[in-house]
Coordinates of C-alpha atoms in Angstrom, one line a residue:
Chain A
M1266 CA 20.8 13.1 -1.2
A1267 CA 23.2 14.5 -3.8
S1268 CA 24.2 12.0 -6.5
I1269 CA 27.8 10.9 -6.4
A1270 CA 29.8 10.7 -9.6
T1271 CA 32.2 7.9 -8.7
P1272 CA 31.8 4.9 -6.4
P1273 CA 33.0 5.7 -2.8
Q1274 CA 36.2 4.3 -1.5
D1275 CA 34.6 2.0 1.1
P1276 CA 32.7 -0.5 -1.0
T1277 CA 30.5 -1.7 1.9
G1278 CA 29.7 1.5 3.7
P1279 CA 26.3 3.2 3.7
M1280 CA 27.3 5.8 1.2
A1281 CA 28.3 2.9 -1.2
E1282 CA 24.9 1.4 -0.8
A1283 CA 23.2 4.7 -1.7
W1284 CA 25.5 5.1 -4.6
W1285 CA 24.8 1.7 -6.0
R1286 CA 21.1 2.1 -5.6
E1287 CA 21.1 5.4 -7.6
H1288 CA 23.6 4.0 -10.1
S1289 CA 21.7 0.9 -10.8
L1290 CA 18.4 2.9 -11.2
A1291 CA 20.2 5.2 -13.7
T1292 CA 21.5 2.2 -15.6
N1293 CA 18.2 0.5 -15.8
L1294 CA 16.4 3.6 -16.9
G1295 CA 19.1 4.1 -19.4
V1296 CA 18.6 0.6 -20.9
I1297 CA 14.9 1.0 -21.0
G1298 CA 15.2 4.5 -22.6
A1299 CA 17.6 3.2 -25.2
L1300 CA 15.3 0.3 -26.1
L1301 CA 12.3 2.6 -26.4
G1302 CA 14.4 5.1 -28.4
A1303 CA 15.5 2.4 -30.8
L1304 CA 11.9 1.3 -31.2
S1305 CA 10.9 4.9 -31.7
I1306 CA 13.4 5.5 -34.5
Y1307 CA 12.2 2.4 -36.3
A1308 CA 8.5 3.4 -35.7
I1309 CA 9.0 7.0 -37.0
T1310 CA 10.8 5.8 -40.2
D1311 CA 8.3 3.1 -40.7
G1312 CA 5.0 4.9 -40.3
G1313 CA 5.8 8.6 -40.0
F1314 CA 6.0 10.9 -37.0
G1315 CA 2.3 11.8 -36.6
L1316 CA 1.3 8.1 -36.3
Y1317 CA 4.2 7.5 -33.9
L1318 CA 3.2 10.4 -31.7
Q1319 CA -0.4 9.2 -31.7
R1320 CA 0.7 5.8 -30.4
V1321 CA 2.7 7.5 -27.7
F1322 CA -0.3 9.6 -26.6
D1323 CA -2.5 6.5 -26.6
G1324 CA 0.0 4.6 -24.6
F1325 CA 0.5 7.4 -22.2
S1326 CA -3.3 7.8 -21.5
S1327 CA -3.7 4.0 -20.8
G1328 CA -0.4 4.0 -18.9
V1329 CA -1.7 6.6 -16.5
L1330 CA -4.6 4.3 -15.6
Y1331 CA -2.3 1.3 -15.4
G1332 CA -0.2 3.3 -13.0
A1333 CA -3.2 4.3 -10.8
T1334 CA -4.3 0.7 -10.6
A1335 CA -0.7 -0.4 -9.8
L1336 CA -0.7 2.3 -7.1
A1337 CA -3.7 0.5 -5.5
L1338 CA -1.8 -2.8 -5.7
V1339 CA 1.2 -1.3 -4.1
L1340 CA -0.7 0.3 -1.2
V1341 CA -2.2 -3.0 -0.3
F1342 CA 1.1 -4.8 -0.8
K1343 CA 3.0 -2.5 1.5
A1344 CA 0.4 -3.0 4.2
T1345 CA -0.5 -6.6 3.9
K1346 CA 2.4 -8.1 1.8
V1347 CA 0.1 -9.8 -0.7
I1348 CA -1.0 -8.9 -4.2
N1349 CA -4.7 -8.1 -4.0
F1350 CA -6.3 -10.2 -6.7
G1351 CA -9.6 -8.7 -5.8
Q1352 CA -8.4 -5.2 -6.8
G1353 CA -9.9 -5.4 -10.3
A1354 CA -13.3 -6.6 -9.1
M1355 CA -13.3 -3.9 -6.3
A1356 CA -12.5 -1.2 -8.9
T1357 CA -15.2 -2.5 -11.2
F1358 CA -17.7 -2.5 -8.4
G1359 CA -16.7 1.1 -7.5
A1360 CA -17.1 2.2 -11.1
Y1361 CA -20.6 0.7 -11.1
L1362 CA -21.4 2.7 -8.0
A1363 CA -20.4 5.9 -9.9
Y1364 CA -22.5 4.7 -12.9
T1365 CA -25.5 4.3 -10.6
C1366 CA -25.0 7.8 -9.1
V1367 CA -25.0 9.2 -12.7
N1368 CA -27.7 7.2 -14.2
N1369 CA -30.2 6.6 -11.4
L1370 CA -29.5 9.5 -9.1
G1371 CA -28.7 12.1 -11.6
F1372 CA -25.3 13.1 -10.2
P1373 CA -22.8 15.0 -12.4
I1374 CA -19.8 12.8 -13.2
V1375 CA -17.3 14.3 -10.9
P1376 CA -19.3 14.1 -7.7
A1377 CA -20.4 10.6 -8.7
I1378 CA -16.8 9.5 -8.9
L1379 CA -16.0 11.1 -5.6
V1380 CA -19.0 9.4 -3.9
A1381 CA -18.0 6.1 -5.5
M1382 CA -14.4 6.5 -4.3
V1383 CA -15.5 7.1 -0.7
A1384 CA -18.1 4.3 -0.8
S1385 CA -15.5 1.8 -2.2
A1386 CA -13.0 3.0 0.5
V1387 CA -15.5 2.2 3.2
M1388 CA -16.3 -1.1 1.6
A1389 CA -12.6 -2.0 1.4
G1390 CA -12.2 -1.0 5.1
G1391 CA -15.0 -3.5 5.9
I1392 CA -13.4 -6.2 3.8
E1393 CA -10.1 -5.7 5.6
R1394 CA -11.7 -5.8 9.0
A1395 CA -14.0 -8.8 8.3
L1396 CA -11.9 -11.0 6.0
V1397 CA -8.2 -10.1 6.3
R1398 CA -7.6 -9.0 9.9
P1399 CA -8.7 -12.3 11.5
F1400 CA -5.6 -13.9 9.9
D1401 CA -2.1 -13.9 11.2
P1402 CA -0.4 -11.1 9.1
N1403 CA 2.4 -13.5 8.3
N1404 CA 0.0 -16.1 6.8
H1405 CA 0.3 -14.6 3.3
L1406 CA -1.1 -17.6 1.5
A1407 CA -4.3 -17.5 3.4
I1408 CA -4.7 -13.7 2.8
L1409 CA -3.9 -14.2 -0.9
L1410 CA -6.7 -16.8 -1.1
V1411 CA -9.0 -14.4 0.7
T1412 CA -8.3 -11.8 -2.1
L1413 CA -9.1 -14.4 -4.7
G1414 CA -12.4 -15.0 -2.9
V1415 CA -13.1 -11.3 -2.9
Y1416 CA -12.5 -11.3 -6.6
I1417 CA -15.0 -14.1 -7.2
A1418 CA -17.6 -12.8 -4.8
L1419 CA -17.5 -9.2 -6.0
S1420 CA -17.6 -10.2 -9.7
A1421 CA -20.7 -12.3 -9.1
L1422 CA -22.3 -9.6 -7.0
T1423 CA -21.6 -7.0 -9.8
I1424 CA -23.4 -9.2 -12.4
L1425 CA -26.2 -9.9 -9.9
I1426 CA -26.9 -6.2 -9.3
W1427 CA -26.1 -4.6 -12.7
G1428 CA -26.4 -7.5 -15.1
S1429 CA -23.7 -8.3 -17.7
N1430 CA -24.6 -5.9 -20.5
P1431 CA -22.0 -3.2 -21.3
H1432 CA -23.0 0.4 -20.7
G1433 CA -21.6 3.8 -21.8
F1434 CA -19.9 5.9 -19.1
P1435 CA -19.5 9.7 -19.3
N1436 CA -16.2 11.4 -19.8
L1437 CA -14.9 13.9 -17.3
I1438 CA -15.2 16.6 -20.0
S1439 CA -18.7 16.5 -21.6
D1440 CA -17.3 16.6 -25.2
G1441 CA -14.2 14.7 -24.1
S1442 CA -14.1 12.3 -27.1
T1443 CA -14.0 15.2 -29.7
S1444 CA -11.9 18.0 -28.2
Y1445 CA -8.2 17.7 -28.7
I1446 CA -5.0 19.5 -29.4
G1447 CA -3.5 18.5 -32.8
I1448 CA 0.3 18.1 -32.8
A1449 CA 1.9 17.0 -36.1
G1450 CA -1.4 15.3 -37.1
A1451 CA -1.6 13.4 -33.8
R1452 CA -4.5 14.0 -31.4
L1453 CA -3.8 14.8 -27.7
Y1454 CA -7.3 14.8 -26.0
Y1455 CA -8.0 17.2 -23.3
E1456 CA -9.7 14.4 -21.5
D1457 CA -6.5 12.4 -21.4
I1458 CA -4.5 15.5 -20.1
L1459 CA -7.1 16.0 -17.4
E1460 CA -7.0 12.3 -16.4
A1461 CA -3.2 12.5 -16.0
V1462 CA -3.6 15.6 -13.9
V1463 CA -6.2 14.0 -11.7
V1464 CA -4.1 10.9 -11.2
A1465 CA -1.0 13.0 -10.5
V1466 CA -2.9 15.0 -7.8
F1467 CA -4.1 11.8 -6.2
V1468 CA -0.6 10.3 -6.2
L1469 CA 0.8 13.5 -4.7
A1470 CA -1.8 13.5 -2.0
I1471 CA -0.9 9.9 -1.1
V1472 CA 2.8 10.7 -1.1
L1473 CA 2.3 13.7 1.2
L1474 CA 0.1 11.6 3.5
L1475 CA 2.8 9.0 3.8
S1476 CA 5.7 11.3 4.2
R1477 CA 4.3 14.2 6.2
T1478 CA 1.6 12.9 8.6
R1479 CA 1.5 10.8 11.8
L1480 CA -0.8 8.4 10.1
G1481 CA 1.6 8.1 7.2
L1482 CA 4.5 7.4 9.6
A1483 CA 2.4 4.6 11.2
M1484 CA 1.6 3.2 7.7
R1485 CA 5.3 3.2 6.8
C1486 CA 6.2 1.5 10.1
V1487 CA 3.6 -1.2 9.5
A1488 CA 5.0 -1.7 6.0
S1489 CA 8.5 -2.1 7.4
S1490 CA 7.7 -4.5 10.2
V1491 CA 4.4 -5.4 11.8
E1492 CA 6.0 -6.5 15.1
S1493 CA 8.1 -3.3 15.3
A1494 CA 5.0 -1.3 14.7
R1495 CA 3.1 -3.0 17.5
L1496 CA 6.1 -2.3 19.8
L1497 CA 5.8 1.4 19.0
G1498 CA 2.2 1.4 20.2
I1499 CA 0.7 1.6 16.7
N1500 CA -2.7 0.1 16.1
V1501 CA -1.6 -2.1 13.2
G1502 CA -5.1 -3.2 12.2
R1503 CA -6.4 0.3 11.7
S1504 CA -3.3 1.4 9.8
V1505 CA -3.7 -1.6 7.4
Q1506 CA -7.4 -0.7 7.0
V1507 CA -6.5 2.8 5.9
S1508 CA -4.2 1.4 3.3
W1509 CA -6.9 -0.9 1.9
A1510 CA -9.4 2.0 1.9
L1511 CA -6.9 4.3 0.0
A1512 CA -6.2 1.5 -2.4
A1513 CA -9.9 1.0 -3.2
A1514 CA -10.3 4.7 -3.8
A1515 CA -7.3 4.6 -6.2
G1516 CA -8.7 1.6 -8.0
T1517 CA -12.2 3.1 -8.3
L1518 CA -10.7 6.3 -9.7
A1519 CA -8.7 4.3 -12.3
A1520 CA -11.8 2.4 -13.2
C1521 CA -14.0 5.5 -13.6
L1522 CA -11.4 7.0 -15.8
S1523 CA -11.0 3.8 -17.9
A1524 CA -14.8 3.2 -18.3
P1525 CA -15.5 5.9 -20.9
S1526 CA -13.2 4.3 -23.5
T1527 CA -13.9 0.6 -22.7
F1528 CA -17.6 0.8 -21.7
I1529 CA -18.5 -0.4 -18.2
Q1530 CA -19.2 -4.1 -17.9
P1531 CA -18.4 -6.9 -15.4
G1532 CA -14.7 -7.7 -15.4
F1533 CA -13.7 -4.7 -17.5
M1534 CA -10.9 -3.9 -15.1
D1535 CA -9.4 -7.4 -15.2
N1536 CA -7.5 -6.5 -18.3
V1537 CA -6.2 -3.3 -16.8
L1538 CA -5.2 -5.2 -13.7
L1539 CA -2.9 -7.4 -15.7
Y1540 CA -1.0 -4.4 -17.0
A1541 CA -1.1 -3.0 -13.5
F1542 CA 0.6 -6.2 -12.2
A1543 CA 3.3 -5.6 -14.8
A1544 CA 3.6 -2.0 -13.8
A1545 CA 3.8 -2.8 -10.1
T1546 CA 6.4 -5.5 -10.7
L1547 CA 8.5 -3.1 -12.8
G1548 CA 8.1 -0.4 -10.3
G1549 CA 9.3 -2.6 -7.5
L1550 CA 6.0 -3.4 -5.6
D1551 CA 6.8 -1.1 -2.7
S1552 CA 7.3 2.2 -4.5
I1553 CA 4.3 4.5 -4.9
V1554 CA 5.8 6.9 -7.4
G1555 CA 7.7 4.0 -9.0
S1556 CA 4.6 2.1 -9.8
V1557 CA 2.8 5.0 -11.4
F1558 CA 5.9 5.8 -13.5
A1559 CA 6.2 2.2 -14.5
G1560 CA 2.5 2.2 -15.4
V1561 CA 3.1 5.0 -17.9
L1562 CA 6.2 3.1 -19.2
V1563 CA 4.2 -0.1 -19.6
G1564 CA 1.4 1.8 -21.4
I1565 CA 3.7 3.4 -23.9
A1566 CA 5.8 0.2 -24.5
T1567 CA 2.7 -1.9 -25.0
S1568 CA 1.2 0.7 -27.4
L1569 CA 4.4 0.9 -29.5
L1570 CA 5.1 -2.9 -29.5
T1571 CA 1.7 -3.9 -30.5
A1572 CA 1.5 -1.3 -33.2
Y1573 CA 4.9 -1.7 -34.8
V1574 CA 6.0 -5.3 -34.2
P1575 CA 3.8 -7.3 -36.6
A1576 CA 4.4 -10.6 -34.7
F1577 CA 2.7 -9.1 -31.6
G1578 CA -0.5 -7.7 -33.2
A1579 CA -3.1 -5.6 -31.5
E1580 CA -4.5 -8.5 -29.5
F1581 CA -1.1 -9.4 -28.0
G1582 CA -1.1 -6.5 -25.5
S1583 CA -1.7 -8.6 -22.4
G1584 CA 1.0 -10.9 -23.7
V1585 CA 3.4 -8.0 -23.6
A1586 CA 2.4 -7.4 -20.0
F1587 CA 2.9 -11.0 -19.1
L1588 CA 6.3 -11.1 -20.8
L1589 CA 7.3 -8.0 -18.9
I1590 CA 6.4 -9.6 -15.6
V1591 CA 8.5 -12.7 -16.4
I1592 CA 11.5 -10.6 -17.6
V1593 CA 11.5 -8.2 -14.6
L1594 CA 11.2 -11.1 -12.1
Q1595 CA 14.1 -12.9 -13.8
I1596 CA 16.5 -10.0 -14.3
K1597 CA 15.6 -7.5 -11.5
P1598 CA 13.2 -8.9 -9.0
A1599 CA 13.3 -5.7 -6.9
G1600 CA 12.0 -3.7 -9.8
L1601 CA 13.3 -0.3 -10.9
F1602 CA 12.5 1.6 -7.7
G1603 CA 12.1 -1.2 -5.1
R1604 CA 14.3 -1.2 -2.1
H1605 CA 16.5 -4.1 -1.8
V1606 CA 17.9 -3.7 1.7
M1607 CA 20.5 -6.1 2.9
E1608 CA 20.1 -7.2 6.5
R1609 CA 23.1 -6.7 8.7
V1610 CA 24.0 -9.2 11.4
Chain B
M1025 CA 7.3 -1.3 48.1
T1026 CA 4.9 -2.6 45.5
A1027 CA 6.3 -4.1 42.4
L1028 CA 6.1 -2.3 39.0
L1029 CA 6.0 -5.6 37.2
E1030 CA 4.9 -8.8 38.7
A1031 CA 4.7 -12.3 37.2
R1032 CA 3.2 -15.2 39.0
D1033 CA 3.1 -18.7 37.5
L1034 CA 3.7 -17.2 34.1
R1035 CA 3.5 -19.8 31.3
A1036 CA 4.2 -19.1 27.6
S1037 CA 3.9 -21.3 24.6
Y1038 CA 4.5 -21.3 20.9
G1039 CA 1.7 -23.4 19.4
D1040 CA 1.5 -26.6 21.5
V1041 CA 5.0 -26.3 22.9
E1042 CA 5.2 -24.7 26.3
V1043 CA 8.5 -22.8 26.8
L1044 CA 8.0 -21.1 30.2
H1045 CA 6.7 -23.5 32.8
G1046 CA 5.4 -21.1 35.5
V1047 CA 8.0 -18.5 36.4
D1048 CA 7.7 -15.9 39.2
F1049 CA 9.5 -12.6 39.0
E1050 CA 9.1 -9.0 39.9
V1051 CA 10.6 -5.7 39.0
H1052 CA 10.4 -2.8 41.5
P1053 CA 10.4 0.9 40.5
G1054 CA 13.9 2.1 39.6
E1055 CA 15.3 -1.3 39.6
V1056 CA 17.5 -3.1 37.1
V1057 CA 16.9 -6.8 36.9
V1058 CA 19.1 -9.2 34.9
I1059 CA 17.8 -12.5 33.5
V1060 CA 20.6 -15.0 33.0
G1061 CA 20.4 -18.4 31.3
A1062 CA 21.7 -20.7 28.6
N1063 CA 20.4 -20.7 25.1
G1064 CA 16.8 -21.9 25.0
A1065 CA 16.2 -21.3 28.7
G1066 CA 13.3 -18.9 27.8
K1067 CA 14.9 -15.5 28.4
T1068 CA 13.6 -13.9 25.1
T1069 CA 10.3 -15.6 25.6
T1070 CA 10.0 -14.0 29.1
L1071 CA 10.5 -10.5 27.5
R1072 CA 8.1 -11.3 24.7
S1073 CA 5.4 -12.5 27.0
I1074 CA 5.6 -9.3 29.0
C1075 CA 4.7 -7.5 25.7
Q1076 CA 2.2 -10.2 24.9
L1077 CA 4.0 -11.2 21.6
V1078 CA 3.5 -14.8 22.6
R1079 CA 0.5 -16.6 24.1
T1080 CA 0.7 -16.6 27.9
R1081 CA -1.2 -17.8 30.9
G1082 CA -0.8 -17.0 34.5
A1083 CA -0.7 -13.6 36.3
L1084 CA 1.2 -10.7 34.8
T1085 CA 0.6 -7.2 36.1
F1086 CA 2.2 -3.9 35.3
D1087 CA 1.5 -1.0 37.6
G1088 CA -1.4 -3.0 39.0
Q1089 CA -3.0 -3.7 35.6
S1090 CA -3.2 -7.1 34.2
L1091 CA -1.3 -7.6 30.9
V1092 CA -2.4 -11.1 29.9
G1093 CA -4.5 -10.9 26.7
R1094 CA -3.9 -7.2 26.2
P1095 CA -2.8 -6.1 22.7
T1096 CA 0.9 -5.3 22.4
A1097 CA 0.2 -1.7 21.3
E1098 CA -1.8 -1.1 24.5
I1099 CA 1.0 -2.5 26.7
V1100 CA 3.4 -0.1 25.1
R1101 CA 1.0 2.8 25.8
L1102 CA 1.0 1.7 29.5
G1103 CA 4.7 2.4 29.6
V1104 CA 6.6 -0.7 28.5
G1105 CA 9.4 -0.5 25.9
L1106 CA 11.1 -3.4 24.3
V1107 CA 14.4 -3.4 22.5
P1108 CA 14.1 -6.8 20.7
Q1109 CA 17.0 -9.1 20.0
G1110 CA 18.7 -8.3 16.7
R1111 CA 18.1 -4.5 16.9
G1112 CA 14.5 -4.0 16.1
T1113 CA 14.9 -0.8 14.1
M1114 CA 12.8 -0.3 11.0
I1115 CA 15.5 -0.7 8.4
D1116 CA 13.7 1.0 5.5
L1117 CA 12.9 4.1 7.4
T1118 CA 15.5 6.9 8.0
V1119 CA 17.2 7.2 11.4
H1120 CA 15.1 10.4 12.0
D1121 CA 11.8 8.7 11.1
N1122 CA 12.8 5.8 13.4
L1123 CA 13.1 8.2 16.3
R1124 CA 9.9 10.0 15.4
A1125 CA 8.1 6.6 15.2
G1126 CA 9.5 5.9 18.7
G1127 CA 7.6 8.8 20.0
Y1128 CA 4.5 7.8 18.1
I1129 CA 2.2 7.3 21.1
R1130 CA 3.1 10.7 22.6
T1131 CA 1.1 13.8 21.9
D1132 CA 3.6 16.4 23.3
A1133 CA 5.1 17.2 20.0
H1134 CA 7.5 19.8 21.4
E1135 CA 9.0 17.5 24.0
V1136 CA 9.2 14.7 21.4
S1137 CA 11.5 16.9 19.3
Q1138 CA 13.5 17.8 22.4
D1139 CA 13.9 14.1 23.2
I1140 CA 15.1 13.5 19.6
S1141 CA 17.7 16.2 20.1
F1142 CA 18.7 14.6 23.4
W1143 CA 19.3 11.2 21.7
Y1144 CA 21.3 12.9 18.9
E1145 CA 23.5 14.5 21.5
T1146 CA 23.9 11.2 23.3
F1147 CA 24.7 9.3 20.1
P1148 CA 26.3 11.9 17.7
R1149 CA 26.7 9.2 15.0
L1150 CA 22.9 9.0 14.8
F1151 CA 22.8 12.8 14.2
E1152 CA 25.3 12.5 11.4
R1153 CA 23.2 9.8 9.7
R1154 CA 19.8 11.1 10.5
D1155 CA 18.6 11.1 6.8
M1156 CA 20.0 7.6 6.0
L1157 CA 18.1 4.4 6.1
A1158 CA 18.5 2.6 9.4
G1159 CA 19.3 -0.6 7.5
S1160 CA 22.5 1.1 6.2
L1161 CA 23.9 1.7 9.7
S1162 CA 26.5 -0.5 11.3
G1163 CA 25.4 -3.1 13.9
G1164 CA 26.5 -0.9 16.8
E1165 CA 24.7 2.2 15.4
Q1166 CA 21.6 0.2 14.9
Q1167 CA 21.6 -1.0 18.4
M1168 CA 22.0 2.5 19.7
L1169 CA 19.1 3.6 17.5
A1170 CA 17.0 0.7 18.8
V1171 CA 17.7 1.8 22.4
A1172 CA 17.0 5.5 21.6
R1173 CA 13.9 4.5 19.6
A1174 CA 12.5 2.5 22.6
M1175 CA 13.3 5.3 25.0
M1176 CA 11.5 7.8 22.8
S1177 CA 8.1 6.5 24.1
R1178 CA 9.3 7.5 27.6
P1179 CA 8.7 4.0 29.0
R1180 CA 8.7 3.3 32.8
L1181 CA 9.9 -0.2 32.1
L1182 CA 12.6 -0.9 29.5
L1183 CA 13.1 -4.5 28.3
L1184 CA 16.4 -5.1 26.6
D1185 CA 17.0 -8.4 24.8
E1186 CA 20.8 -9.1 24.4
P1187 CA 21.7 -5.5 23.7
S1188 CA 25.4 -6.4 23.4
L1189 CA 24.9 -9.1 20.8
G1190 CA 27.5 -8.9 18.0
L1191 CA 29.0 -5.5 19.2
A1192 CA 32.6 -4.6 19.8
P1193 CA 33.7 -4.4 23.5
V1194 CA 34.2 -0.6 23.3
V1195 CA 30.7 -0.2 21.8
I1196 CA 29.2 -2.4 24.5
Q1197 CA 30.8 -0.3 27.2
R1198 CA 29.5 2.9 25.7
L1199 CA 26.0 1.4 25.4
F1200 CA 25.9 0.3 29.1
D1201 CA 27.2 3.7 30.2
V1202 CA 24.3 5.3 28.4
L1203 CA 21.9 2.8 29.9
E1204 CA 23.3 3.6 33.4
D1205 CA 22.7 7.4 32.7
V1206 CA 19.2 6.8 31.4
K1207 CA 18.4 4.8 34.5
Q1208 CA 19.6 7.5 36.8
Q1209 CA 18.2 10.5 35.0
R1210 CA 14.8 9.1 33.8
E1211 CA 14.0 6.7 36.6
V1212 CA 13.5 3.9 34.2
S1213 CA 13.3 0.3 35.5
M1214 CA 14.9 -2.3 33.3
V1215 CA 14.9 -5.9 32.6
I1216 CA 18.1 -7.0 30.8
V1217 CA 18.6 -10.3 29.1
E1218 CA 22.4 -10.5 28.5
Q1219 CA 25.1 -12.9 27.5
N1220 CA 27.7 -10.5 28.9
V1221 CA 26.7 -11.4 32.4
S1222 CA 29.4 -9.7 34.4
L1223 CA 28.7 -6.4 32.7
A1224 CA 25.0 -6.7 33.3
L1225 CA 25.4 -7.7 36.9
Q1226 CA 27.5 -4.6 37.6
M1227 CA 24.5 -2.5 36.6
A1228 CA 21.8 -4.7 38.1
Q1229 CA 20.3 -4.8 41.6
R1230 CA 18.8 -8.3 41.3
A1231 CA 19.0 -11.2 38.9
Y1232 CA 17.1 -14.4 38.0
V1233 CA 18.6 -17.5 36.6
L1234 CA 16.4 -19.3 34.1
E1235 CA 16.9 -22.9 33.1
A1236 CA 14.6 -24.8 30.8
G1237 CA 11.8 -22.4 31.3
E1238 CA 11.9 -22.3 35.1
V1239 CA 13.5 -19.9 37.6
V1240 CA 16.2 -21.9 39.3
M1241 CA 17.8 -19.1 41.3
A1242 CA 16.9 -15.6 42.3
G1243 CA 18.8 -13.1 44.4
S1244 CA 20.7 -9.8 44.5
A1245 CA 23.3 -9.1 41.9
D1246 CA 26.1 -9.6 44.5
E1247 CA 24.7 -12.9 45.7
L1248 CA 24.7 -14.3 42.1
R1249 CA 28.1 -13.0 41.4
D1250 CA 29.5 -14.8 44.4
N1251 CA 27.6 -18.0 43.7
D1252 CA 30.0 -20.7 42.5
G1253 CA 27.5 -22.3 40.1
V1254 CA 26.6 -19.1 38.4
R1255 CA 30.2 -18.0 38.2
R1256 CA 31.3 -21.2 36.5
A1257 CA 28.3 -21.4 34.2
Y1258 CA 27.9 -17.8 33.1
L1259 CA 30.9 -15.7 34.2
G1260 CA 33.5 -18.2 33.1
Y1261 CA 36.1 -18.2 36.0

């Protein structure tokens, strides 16, 4: 739809709604851009451009992974209408599967990640079938508690199988921690570029699946209304199951890309999950692209705030995420990209 | 002639509260049946129990196959379409996607797109707004979309729950004209629950009067129109 420069005459018509949606998105992005810009100017004058650029690169590379994890949350939220608290534990479990493929079975890292993504997708499909589907889809509290249960059970299972010691995890590029492009003294690692490309391809695949295929149409109908989907002859359970499986694959991918820099250990995705909550909230919870974009925004903002605002300090990163969640819920509960459709009577 | 839809001693309940207390009705092929009744009489529940959206007991057969206990999606695949009360469009999908989703169960892609064109010709407003979200349409446009969407699955039995609710008189007339055409051209049987009883009776062959979850009267549309009790209670003259 072409953007419209001035508000339409009829303030309640459909064109007006579209205009306000675009207009408010532009305003919000403008406000965020201005805040980040002001912080950037302060940061550059304070510590120099090279250091500033490095913070942005660091923030971007973590932000991509926050975005991928947020994507997993959004996929489940669209299908089941709950936040999957088990997402971090599922992703951790998936990363351990990849770790086992590499260490015990001698797989190269890329096939190991792919196998782990498929395996965790199958597992998530099983979790959906066995633990989620028996509940009335409208009983959100019960399903939310089930996801908490999944978190506890999978965390325990992970420690039981792999122990609690941290292990190293291979990079995508074998010399990933040393090969980089130098820009004004800042290091942009090839590994981080590749990570961003991999996540972008995955997101694009999900977007195409949702917008172009029959399965995607069914998934969008279920996200819109379970009862309407049933009345179209859609097998709601199977459609929700596919969403859970895709979410698990996305989470495992994010975990496998995070593991080289954080080491793999039980609960290592819990921290990422907190930022992903913030990103999903900022993105609007039901927007795939929005959540990934918001993930990058959260990554960069956190990196800059913790680096340049002395009061926050390096350990306050998760505090930034928490603050962001509270602020977004207060000021703009629908997020940046969320659809806030008024019901007509 | 055997009935397309047949209900015997149909009971439906929400939780512990029984709403339909054993109703009998039938719909023959090509027939339009109207269900009349006051608020809370169980009209909507009757339609919802045909689609198994509420827990039901008793005998309910469509085209010789029992519906009780069947998943809703399967009943739709057997050839039953429901236009629920309050539109029942997917408000955050575009008009075009709503129509595509309506034909979800069909595998004849070419004829599906022909049907979409047919509904765009029938309701040109929908064509103009095909890329807009259904939630941004006016009430009348949404109701037309809901009917078109339900018809996209090529049902043999169309269930309409208060299609005229909240619509302007001229829009209601247009909607019923289309329904009449659809019935003639596509040989669709219909069950209509409708507050606008006189309009619905014009189109119907037979009617049932529901009161407190029971059928208190059944007969041809003409019989009901001439019945003093029905006239006073539902036709208002």
